[in-house]
Coordinates of C-alpha atoms and ligand atoms in Angstrom, one line a residue:
X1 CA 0.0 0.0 0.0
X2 CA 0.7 3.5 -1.2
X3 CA 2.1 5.2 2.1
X4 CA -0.3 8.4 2.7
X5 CA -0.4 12.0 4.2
X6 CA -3.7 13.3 5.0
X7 CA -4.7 17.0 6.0
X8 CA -7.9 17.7 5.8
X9 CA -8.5 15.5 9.0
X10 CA -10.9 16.7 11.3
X11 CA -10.9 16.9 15.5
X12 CA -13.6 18.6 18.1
X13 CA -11.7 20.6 21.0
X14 CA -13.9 21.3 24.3
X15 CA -16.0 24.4 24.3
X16 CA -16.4 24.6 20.4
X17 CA -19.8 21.4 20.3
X18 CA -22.0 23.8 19.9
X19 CA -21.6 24.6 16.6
X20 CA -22.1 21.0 15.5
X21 CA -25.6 20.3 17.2
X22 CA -27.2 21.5 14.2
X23 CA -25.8 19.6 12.3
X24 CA -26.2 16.5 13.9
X25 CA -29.4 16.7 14.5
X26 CA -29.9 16.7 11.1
X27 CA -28.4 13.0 10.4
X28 CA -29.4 9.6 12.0
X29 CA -28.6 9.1 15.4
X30 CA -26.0 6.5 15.0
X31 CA -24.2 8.5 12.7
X32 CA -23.8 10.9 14.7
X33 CA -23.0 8.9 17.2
X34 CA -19.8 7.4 15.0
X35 CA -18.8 11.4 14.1
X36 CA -18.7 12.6 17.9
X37 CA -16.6 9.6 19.1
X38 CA -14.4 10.0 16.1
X39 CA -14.0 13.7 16.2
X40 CA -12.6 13.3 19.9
X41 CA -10.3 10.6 19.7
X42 CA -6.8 11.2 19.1
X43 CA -4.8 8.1 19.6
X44 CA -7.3 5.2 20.0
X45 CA -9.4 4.8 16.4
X46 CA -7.6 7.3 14.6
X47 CA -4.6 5.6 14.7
X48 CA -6.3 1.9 14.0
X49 CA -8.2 3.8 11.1
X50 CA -4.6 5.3 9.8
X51 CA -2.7 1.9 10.0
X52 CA -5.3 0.3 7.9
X53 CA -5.2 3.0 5.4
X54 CA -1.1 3.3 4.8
X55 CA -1.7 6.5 6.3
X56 CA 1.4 7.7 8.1
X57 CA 0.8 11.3 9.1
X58 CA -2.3 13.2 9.6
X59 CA -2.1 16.4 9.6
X60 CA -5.4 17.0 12.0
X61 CA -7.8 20.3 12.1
X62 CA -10.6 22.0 14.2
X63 CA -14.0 20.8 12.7
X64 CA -16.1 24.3 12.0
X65 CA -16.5 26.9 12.1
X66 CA -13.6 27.1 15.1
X67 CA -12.7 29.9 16.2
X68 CA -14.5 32.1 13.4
X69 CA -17.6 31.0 14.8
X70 CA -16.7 33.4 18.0
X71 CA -17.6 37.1 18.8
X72 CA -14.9 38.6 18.3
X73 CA -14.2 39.8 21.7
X74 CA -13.8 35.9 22.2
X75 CA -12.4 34.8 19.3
X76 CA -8.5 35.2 19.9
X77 CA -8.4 33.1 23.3
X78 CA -10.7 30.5 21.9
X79 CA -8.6 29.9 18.8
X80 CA -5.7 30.0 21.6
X81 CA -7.3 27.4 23.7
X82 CA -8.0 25.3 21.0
X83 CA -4.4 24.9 19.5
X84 CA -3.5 24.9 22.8
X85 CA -5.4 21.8 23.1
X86 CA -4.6 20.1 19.8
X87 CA -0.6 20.5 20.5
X88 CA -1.2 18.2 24.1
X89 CA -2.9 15.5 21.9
X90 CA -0.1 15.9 18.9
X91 CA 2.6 15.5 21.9
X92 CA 1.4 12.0 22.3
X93 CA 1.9 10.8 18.9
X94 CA 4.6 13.7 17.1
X95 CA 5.0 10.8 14.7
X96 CA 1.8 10.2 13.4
X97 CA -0.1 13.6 13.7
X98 CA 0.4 17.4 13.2
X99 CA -2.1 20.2 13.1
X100 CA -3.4 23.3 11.0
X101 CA -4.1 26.3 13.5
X102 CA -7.6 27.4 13.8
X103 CA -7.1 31.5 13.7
X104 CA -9.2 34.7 14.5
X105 CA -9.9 36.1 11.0
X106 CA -12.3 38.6 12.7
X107 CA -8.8 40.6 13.0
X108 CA -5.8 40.1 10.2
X109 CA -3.3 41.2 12.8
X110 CA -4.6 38.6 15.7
X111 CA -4.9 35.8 13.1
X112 CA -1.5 36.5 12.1
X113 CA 0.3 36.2 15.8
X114 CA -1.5 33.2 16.3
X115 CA -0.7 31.8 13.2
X116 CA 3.2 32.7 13.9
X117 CA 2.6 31.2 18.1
X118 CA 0.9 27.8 16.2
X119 CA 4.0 27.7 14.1
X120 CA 7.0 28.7 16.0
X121 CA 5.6 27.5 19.3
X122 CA 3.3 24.6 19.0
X123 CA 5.1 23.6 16.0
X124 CA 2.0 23.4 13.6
X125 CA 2.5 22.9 9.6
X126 CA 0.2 26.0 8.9
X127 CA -3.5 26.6 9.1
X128 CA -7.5 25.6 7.8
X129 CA -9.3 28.5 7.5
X130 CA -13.9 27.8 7.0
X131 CA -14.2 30.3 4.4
X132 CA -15.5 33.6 5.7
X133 CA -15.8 35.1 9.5
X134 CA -19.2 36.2 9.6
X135 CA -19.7 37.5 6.2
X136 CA -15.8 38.9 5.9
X137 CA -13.8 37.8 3.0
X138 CA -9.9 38.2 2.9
X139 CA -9.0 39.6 -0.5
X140 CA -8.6 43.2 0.8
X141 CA -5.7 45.5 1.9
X142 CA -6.9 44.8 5.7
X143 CA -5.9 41.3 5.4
X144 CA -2.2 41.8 3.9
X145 CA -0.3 41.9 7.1
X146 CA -2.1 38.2 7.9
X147 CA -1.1 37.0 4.1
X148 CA 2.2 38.4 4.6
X149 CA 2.3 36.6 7.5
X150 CA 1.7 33.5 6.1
X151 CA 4.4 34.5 3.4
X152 CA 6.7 35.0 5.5
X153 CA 6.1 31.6 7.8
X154 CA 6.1 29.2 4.2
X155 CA 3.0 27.7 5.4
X156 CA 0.0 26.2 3.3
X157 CA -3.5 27.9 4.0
X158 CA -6.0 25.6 3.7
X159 CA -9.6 27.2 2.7
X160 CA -11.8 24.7 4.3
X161 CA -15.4 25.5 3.3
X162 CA -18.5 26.6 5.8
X163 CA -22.3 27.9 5.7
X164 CA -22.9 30.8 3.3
X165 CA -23.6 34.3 5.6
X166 CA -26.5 34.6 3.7
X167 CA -27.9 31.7 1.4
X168 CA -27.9 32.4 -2.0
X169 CA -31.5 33.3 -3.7
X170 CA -30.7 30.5 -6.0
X171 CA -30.7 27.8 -3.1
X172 CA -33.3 29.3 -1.1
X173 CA -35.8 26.7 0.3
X174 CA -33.1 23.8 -0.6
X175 CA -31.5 22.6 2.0
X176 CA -30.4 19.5 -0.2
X177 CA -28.2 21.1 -1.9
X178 CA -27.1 24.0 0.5
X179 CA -24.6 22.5 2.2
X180 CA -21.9 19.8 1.3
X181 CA -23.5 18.1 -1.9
X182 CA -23.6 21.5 -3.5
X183 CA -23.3 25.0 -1.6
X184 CA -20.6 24.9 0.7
X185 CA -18.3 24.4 -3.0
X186 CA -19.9 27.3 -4.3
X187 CA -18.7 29.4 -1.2
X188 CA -15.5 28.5 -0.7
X189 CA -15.2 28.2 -4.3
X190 CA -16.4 31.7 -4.7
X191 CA -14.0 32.8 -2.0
X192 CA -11.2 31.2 -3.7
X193 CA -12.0 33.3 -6.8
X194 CA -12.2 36.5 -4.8
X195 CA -8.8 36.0 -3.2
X196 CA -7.1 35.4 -6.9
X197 CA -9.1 38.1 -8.8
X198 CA -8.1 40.5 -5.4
X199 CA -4.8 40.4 -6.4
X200 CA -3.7 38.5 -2.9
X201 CA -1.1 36.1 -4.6
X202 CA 0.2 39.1 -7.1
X203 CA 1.0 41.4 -3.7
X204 CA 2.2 37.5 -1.4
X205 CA 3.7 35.4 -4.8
X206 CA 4.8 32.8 -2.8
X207 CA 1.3 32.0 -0.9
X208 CA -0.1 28.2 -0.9
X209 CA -3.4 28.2 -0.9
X210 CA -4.9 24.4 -0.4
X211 CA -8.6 24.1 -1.7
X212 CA -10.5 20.5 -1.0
X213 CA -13.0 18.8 -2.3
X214 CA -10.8 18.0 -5.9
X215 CA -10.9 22.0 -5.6
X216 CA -14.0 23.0 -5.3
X217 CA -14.4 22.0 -8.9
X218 CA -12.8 25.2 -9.9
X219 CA -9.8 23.0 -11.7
X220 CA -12.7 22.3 -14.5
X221 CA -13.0 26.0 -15.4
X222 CA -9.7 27.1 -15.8
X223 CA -10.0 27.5 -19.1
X224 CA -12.8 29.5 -18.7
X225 CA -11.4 31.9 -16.2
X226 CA -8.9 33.4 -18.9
X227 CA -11.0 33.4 -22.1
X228 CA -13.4 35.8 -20.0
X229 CA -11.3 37.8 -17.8
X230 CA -9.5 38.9 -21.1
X231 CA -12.7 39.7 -22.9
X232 CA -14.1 41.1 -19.7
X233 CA -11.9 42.1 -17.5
X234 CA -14.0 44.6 -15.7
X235 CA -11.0 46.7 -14.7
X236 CA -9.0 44.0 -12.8
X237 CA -5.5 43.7 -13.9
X238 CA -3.6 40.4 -13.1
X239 CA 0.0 40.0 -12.9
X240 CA -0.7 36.5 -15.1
X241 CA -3.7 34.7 -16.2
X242 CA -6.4 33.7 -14.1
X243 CA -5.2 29.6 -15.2
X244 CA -1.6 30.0 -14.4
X245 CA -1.8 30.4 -10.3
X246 CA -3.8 26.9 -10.5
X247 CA -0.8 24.8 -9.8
X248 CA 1.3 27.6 -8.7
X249 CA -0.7 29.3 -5.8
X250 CA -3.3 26.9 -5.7
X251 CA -3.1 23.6 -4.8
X252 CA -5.6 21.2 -3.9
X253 CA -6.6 17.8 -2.0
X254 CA -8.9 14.7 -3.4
X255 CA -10.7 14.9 0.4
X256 CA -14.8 13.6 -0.4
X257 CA -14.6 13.3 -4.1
X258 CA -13.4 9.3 -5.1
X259 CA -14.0 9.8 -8.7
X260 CA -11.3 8.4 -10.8
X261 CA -11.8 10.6 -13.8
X262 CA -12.6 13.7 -11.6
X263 CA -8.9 13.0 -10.2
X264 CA -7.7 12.7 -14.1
X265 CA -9.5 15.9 -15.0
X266 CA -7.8 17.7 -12.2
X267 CA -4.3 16.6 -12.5
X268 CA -4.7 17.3 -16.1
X269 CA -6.0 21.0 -15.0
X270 CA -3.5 21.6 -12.0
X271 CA -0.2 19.1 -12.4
X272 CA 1.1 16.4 -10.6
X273 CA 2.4 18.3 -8.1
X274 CA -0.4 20.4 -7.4
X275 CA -3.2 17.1 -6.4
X276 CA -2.6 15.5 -3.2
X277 CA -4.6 12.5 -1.5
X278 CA -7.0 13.5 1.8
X279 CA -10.0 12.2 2.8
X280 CA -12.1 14.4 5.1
X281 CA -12.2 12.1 8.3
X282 CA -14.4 11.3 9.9
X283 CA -17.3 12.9 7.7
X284 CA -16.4 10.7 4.8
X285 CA -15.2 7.0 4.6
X286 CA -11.5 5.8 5.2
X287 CA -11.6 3.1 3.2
X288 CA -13.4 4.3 0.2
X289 CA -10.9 6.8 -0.3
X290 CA -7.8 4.1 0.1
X291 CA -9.4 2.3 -2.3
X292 CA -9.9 5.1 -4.6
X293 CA -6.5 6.5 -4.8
X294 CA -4.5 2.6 -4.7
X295 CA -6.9 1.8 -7.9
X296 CA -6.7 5.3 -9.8
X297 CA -5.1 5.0 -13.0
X298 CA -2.1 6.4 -12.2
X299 CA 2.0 4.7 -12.5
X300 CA 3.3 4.0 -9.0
X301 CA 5.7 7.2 -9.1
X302 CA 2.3 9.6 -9.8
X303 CA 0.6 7.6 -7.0
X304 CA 3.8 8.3 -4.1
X305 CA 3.2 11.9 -5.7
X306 CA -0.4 12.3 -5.0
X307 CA -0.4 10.3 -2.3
X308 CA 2.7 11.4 0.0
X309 CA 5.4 13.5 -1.6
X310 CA 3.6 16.1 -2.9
X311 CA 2.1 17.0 1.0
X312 CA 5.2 15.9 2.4
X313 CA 7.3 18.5 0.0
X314 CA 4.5 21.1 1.2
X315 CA 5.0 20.7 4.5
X316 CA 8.8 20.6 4.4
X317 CA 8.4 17.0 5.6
X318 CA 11.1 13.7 4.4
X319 CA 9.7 12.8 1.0
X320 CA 9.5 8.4 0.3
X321 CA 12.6 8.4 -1.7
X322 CA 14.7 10.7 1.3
X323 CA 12.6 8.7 4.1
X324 CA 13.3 5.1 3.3
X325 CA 14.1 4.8 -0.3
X326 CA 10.8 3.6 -1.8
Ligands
MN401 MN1 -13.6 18.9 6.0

């Protein structure tokens, strides 16, 4: 088996249950059941469900909205507490976990120190943003010191998606396809856009951001993106085509879409060093996803690619070939 890293992994810290009630109210009891057990286990299933997989490190997140999900008079501490928290439980297993910080956004320069105390102190490989903090999108000047921030550190930002602030009119009275199956793309997706078209990775060039979900099925439209913005550029100005930070400043993770010719599409779309393998735990299944990426049509050096090195080289961690010699 393919040895794996994962990181869009998900964990509950204390205080922050709340914001899940809703949502598993929603679902059959014994589902829900299965997710809260999951979400706050760190070194009992996990693991198991990791050894089984070939997955050697997971890099582990609040579930969210985190810390967003605060006032903001609140939010700092509580995004403190909780990497706080997630730090003790990494300590236990430094070999087989590692965490993305859950930040403040409410405030660029708050998010940014604790981005720099996750990193420097707790030793975190960067962070997973959920999309906007009530309603506030990061593509403006207010938000450069945070990006330059995350420049500066050579961390990946992972834009994890959430709720819309306000649903749009076109999914109004559909909840069925306002969250995961449909809306929550469209958001983060959306958001995605905003940050590219904003400028952000012209002004911070050397910014990874991580997108899930084979992208938020932005990979598909690439193509797309330039032939308009040139014929309609609206008074934007890029530093390069809309396509060319796909790959470059974008990267994304296979995490809840096992599609074989999805993955083809988007590895066509973004480059073999741009896809990497994660799976979403514990909202989707472990060994659906294994079985997705060992059996994708891809040659055994593509696979380590997707699979390990191409996370590992992200997160400045020992690729196969410099870990063992696969
Ligand atoms: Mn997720």
């Amino acid at each position: 088996m393919t040895p794996k890293i994962t990181f869009e992994e998900h964990f509950m810290a204390p205080g922050f249950e709340k914001y899940s009630e809703a949502f598993l109210k929603l679902i059959p009891r014994d589902q829900a059941e299965i997710l809260t057990r999951r979400l706050g286990d760190f070194d009992g299933e996990r693991i198991e469900i990791m050894d089984r997989a070939g997955i050697t490190r997971s890099i582990i997140s609040l579930t969210g909205p985190g810390a967003q999900g605060e006032v903001p008079e609140n939010a700092a501490n509580a995004a403190k507490g909780a990497n706080d928290f997630l730090a003790e439980k990494i300590a236990k297993n430094a070999d087989r976990l590692g965490g993305l910080a859950t930040l403040p956004m409410h405030d660029p320069e708050a998010a940014a120190r604790e981005l720099n105390r996750s990193v420097c102190e707790l030793g975190f490989q960067g962070c997973l943003v959920n999309s906007h903090t009530h309603g506030v999108y990061y593509e403006g000047p207010e938000y450069d010191p945070f990006w330059s921030e995350v420049e500066r550190l050579g961390v990946p930002f992972y834009l994890h998606p959430s709720n819309a602030y306000v649903t749009p009119h076109v999914l109004g009275g559909m909840p069925v396809i306002q969250g995961a199956t449909w809306g929550w793309g469209v958001e983060t997706g959306s958001h995605a856009l905003r940050i590219l078209f904003g400028g952000v990775f012209d002004r911070f060039p050397k910014l990874k951001l991580v997108l899930g979900h084979m992208g938020e099925a932005l990979p598909f439209l690439r193509w797309r993106y330039d032939s308009r913005f040139q014929a309609y550029p609206m008074g934007v100005s890029l530093d390069r085509a809309p396509s060319a930070y796909f790959g470059s400043n974008i990267l994304i993770t296979t995490s809840g879409v096992c599609s074989h010719a999805s993955l083809m599409g988007a590895i066509g779309e973004m480059g073999e060093d741009a896809v990497m393998f994660s799976i979403d735990y514990p909202y989707e299944d472990t060994d659906l996803a294994v079985e997705f990426i060992e059996t994708a049509p891809l040659d055994e050096a593509m696979r380590a690619k997707v699979c390990h090195d191409n996370a590992a080289r992200l997160f400045g961690l020992p690729t196969l070939s410099e870990r063992d010699g696969y």
